Amino acid sequence: MLTIVNKEVSQCICCDGTRETLMLAGKAFNLNENLEWETVWAGNQVFSSEGSFEIPGLSADTDVQISAEAEFTLYEYDPYNNQTITNTQIRKLNDKELPVTVYGNYESYVRFTHSNNKISFEFVPYEENYKGFVTNEVPTKVTFTSIKQRQ
């Protein structure tokens, strides 16, 4: 059992496996989380094309982690049956430090980078034509859920 008592602690929390939150100077800390990372943005921001996401308060000279999802759509054309088969895949990133790249099933990818107070993301598609069969995989969407910076 861990008991924290300090005059700056606004609430004393006994950590016995049932409590996971520590209130310190009015700020909540998840005891299961690495305290060296500070969440600077959390929500649900969706982008359907490449670009950048400006985060007020994000420092230019610190390490950054993101949690996000990248969606890829795969189109496979069969010329003999004149059919296109479509499939969607989701790739999840949980607290991944930038720069980071996430790939679809083939060689398409989304590359995430950090510069100044922005997170940039580049969509790179993949296409292959083999004896009339066409495989085309494209990044179609990214959804950000949290952005953290090293304290």
Short mmCIF file of C-alpha atoms in Angstrom, two decimals:
data_model
loop_
_atom_site.label_atom_id
_atom_site.label_comp_id
_atom_site.label_asym_id
_atom_site.label_seq_id
_atom_site.Cartn_x
_atom_site.Cartn_y
_atom_site.Cartn_z
CA MET A 1 0.00 0.00 0.00
CA LEU A 2 1.21 3.49 -0.88
CA THR A 3 0.02 6.51 1.05
CA ILE A 4 0.98 9.99 -0.08
CA VAL A 5 0.73 12.84 2.42
CA ASN A 6 2.00 16.31 1.68
CA LYS A 7 0.63 19.79 2.38
CA GLU A 8 0.43 20.42 -1.39
CA VAL A 9 -1.69 17.33 -1.96
CA SER A 10 -5.29 18.44 -2.25
CA GLN A 11 -6.57 14.93 -1.61
CA CYS A 12 -4.77 12.06 0.05
CA ILE A 13 -5.11 8.87 -1.98
CA CYS A 14 -4.28 5.42 -0.67
CA CYS A 15 -3.16 3.29 -3.54
CA ASP A 16 -4.38 -0.21 -2.73
CA GLY A 17 -5.14 -1.45 -6.21
CA THR A 18 -8.65 -0.02 -6.28
CA ARG A 19 -7.76 3.65 -6.61
CA GLU A 20 -5.87 4.81 -9.70
CA THR A 21 -6.06 8.60 -9.58
CA LEU A 22 -3.88 10.97 -7.58
CA MET A 23 -4.95 14.58 -7.13
CA LEU A 24 -1.90 16.78 -6.70
CA ALA A 25 -2.21 20.57 -6.52
CA GLY A 26 -5.54 20.40 -8.34
CA LYS A 27 -4.23 18.22 -11.16
CA ALA A 28 -5.27 14.59 -11.67
CA PHE A 29 -2.60 11.98 -12.38
CA ASN A 30 -3.31 8.45 -13.55
CA LEU A 31 -1.03 6.21 -11.47
CA ASN A 32 -0.93 3.67 -14.29
CA GLU A 33 0.40 6.29 -16.70
CA ASN A 34 3.98 7.38 -17.20
CA LEU A 35 4.09 10.75 -15.41
CA GLU A 36 6.89 12.07 -17.59
CA TRP A 37 4.32 12.71 -20.39
CA GLU A 38 1.77 15.52 -20.21
CA THR A 39 -1.44 15.42 -22.27
CA VAL A 40 -1.70 18.69 -24.21
CA TRP A 41 -4.73 17.74 -26.29
CA ALA A 42 -7.42 15.05 -26.12
CA GLY A 43 -10.54 14.65 -28.19
CA ASN A 44 -11.57 13.30 -31.56
CA GLN A 45 -10.21 15.21 -34.58
CA VAL A 46 -10.73 13.61 -38.02
CA PHE A 47 -8.87 14.47 -41.25
CA SER A 48 -9.69 12.93 -44.64
CA SER A 49 -6.60 14.23 -46.44
CA GLU A 50 -2.99 14.88 -45.55
CA GLY A 51 -2.05 18.08 -43.80
CA SER A 52 -1.25 19.32 -40.31
CA PHE A 53 -2.96 19.77 -36.96
CA GLU A 54 -2.06 22.80 -34.85
CA ILE A 55 -1.96 22.18 -31.10
CA PRO A 56 -1.89 25.28 -28.86
CA GLY A 57 0.59 24.70 -26.04
CA LEU A 58 2.63 22.10 -27.92
CA SER A 59 6.32 22.87 -27.55
CA ALA A 60 8.63 22.91 -30.57
CA ASP A 61 11.62 21.48 -28.73
CA THR A 62 10.19 18.45 -26.92
CA ASP A 63 9.35 14.85 -27.71
CA VAL A 64 5.75 14.18 -28.72
CA GLN A 65 3.52 11.10 -28.50
CA ILE A 66 0.23 10.60 -30.34
CA SER A 67 -2.69 8.25 -30.09
CA ALA A 68 -4.51 8.03 -33.40
CA GLU A 69 -6.15 5.75 -35.94
CA ALA A 70 -5.28 5.59 -39.63
CA GLU A 71 -7.84 4.19 -42.05
CA PHE A 72 -6.78 2.55 -45.32
CA THR A 73 -9.08 1.53 -48.17
CA LEU A 74 -8.00 -1.30 -50.45
CA TYR A 75 -9.43 -1.57 -53.98
CA GLU A 76 -8.74 -4.77 -55.94
CA TYR A 77 -9.93 -4.89 -59.55
CA ASP A 78 -10.47 -8.27 -61.26
CA PRO A 79 -10.65 -7.72 -65.06
CA TYR A 80 -11.96 -11.24 -65.78
CA ASN A 81 -15.07 -10.75 -63.66
CA ASN A 82 -15.13 -6.97 -64.08
CA GLN A 83 -15.41 -6.56 -60.30
CA THR A 84 -13.79 -4.29 -57.77
CA ILE A 85 -13.51 -5.59 -54.24
CA THR A 86 -13.23 -2.93 -51.53
CA ASN A 87 -11.89 -3.49 -48.02
CA THR A 88 -11.15 -1.07 -45.19
CA GLN A 89 -8.52 -1.54 -42.50
CA ILE A 90 -7.88 0.47 -39.33
CA ARG A 91 -4.41 0.77 -37.80
CA LYS A 92 -4.19 2.11 -34.23
CA LEU A 93 -1.34 4.01 -32.66
CA ASN A 94 -1.33 4.25 -28.86
CA ASP A 95 1.13 6.70 -27.30
CA LYS A 96 3.64 6.37 -30.16
CA GLU A 97 6.55 8.79 -30.16
CA LEU A 98 7.03 10.92 -33.27
CA PRO A 99 8.17 10.58 -35.97
CA VAL A 100 6.19 7.42 -36.66
CA THR A 101 4.86 5.67 -39.77
CA VAL A 102 1.83 3.38 -39.92
CA TYR A 103 1.34 1.02 -42.87
CA GLY A 104 -1.67 -0.52 -44.56
CA ASN A 105 -1.65 -4.13 -45.78
CA TYR A 106 0.54 -3.23 -48.76
CA GLU A 107 3.02 -0.39 -49.07
CA SER A 108 0.71 2.57 -48.48
CA TYR A 109 1.36 4.51 -45.31
CA VAL A 110 0.72 7.58 -43.20
CA ARG A 111 3.79 9.36 -41.80
CA PHE A 112 3.36 11.53 -38.69
CA THR A 113 5.91 14.21 -37.75
CA HIS A 114 6.17 17.12 -35.31
CA SER A 115 7.36 20.65 -36.08
CA ASN A 116 6.80 23.70 -33.90
CA ASN A 117 3.26 23.43 -32.50
CA LYS A 118 1.96 21.22 -35.34
CA ILE A 119 1.55 17.53 -36.02
CA SER A 120 1.92 16.87 -39.76
CA PHE A 121 0.70 13.76 -41.53
CA GLU A 122 1.51 12.62 -45.05
CA PHE A 123 -0.66 10.14 -47.00
CA VAL A 124 1.26 7.87 -49.38
CA PRO A 125 -0.85 5.50 -51.57
CA TYR A 126 0.18 2.22 -53.20
CA GLU A 127 -0.79 0.91 -56.63
CA GLU A 128 0.17 -2.24 -58.50
CA ASN A 129 -0.98 -3.50 -61.89
CA TYR A 130 -0.21 -7.14 -62.60
CA LYS A 131 -1.64 -8.77 -65.76
CA GLY A 132 -4.69 -6.53 -65.64
CA PHE A 133 -5.33 -7.08 -61.93
CA VAL A 134 -5.10 -3.73 -60.16
CA THR A 135 -4.45 -3.33 -56.45
CA ASN A 136 -4.81 0.18 -55.12
CA GLU A 137 -4.49 0.96 -51.40
CA VAL A 138 -4.96 4.51 -50.16
CA PRO A 139 -4.92 6.17 -46.76
CA THR A 140 -8.40 7.64 -46.41
CA LYS A 141 -8.60 9.11 -42.92
CA VAL A 142 -6.72 9.82 -39.69
CA THR A 143 -8.38 10.37 -36.34
CA PHE A 144 -6.41 11.88 -33.47
CA THR A 145 -7.48 11.05 -29.92
CA SER A 146 -4.61 12.40 -27.79
CA ILE A 147 -1.35 14.27 -28.04
CA LYS A 148 1.25 14.29 -25.27
CA GLN A 149 4.58 16.00 -24.79
CA ARG A 150 7.51 15.12 -22.56
CA GLN A 151 7.52 17.25 -19.41
#
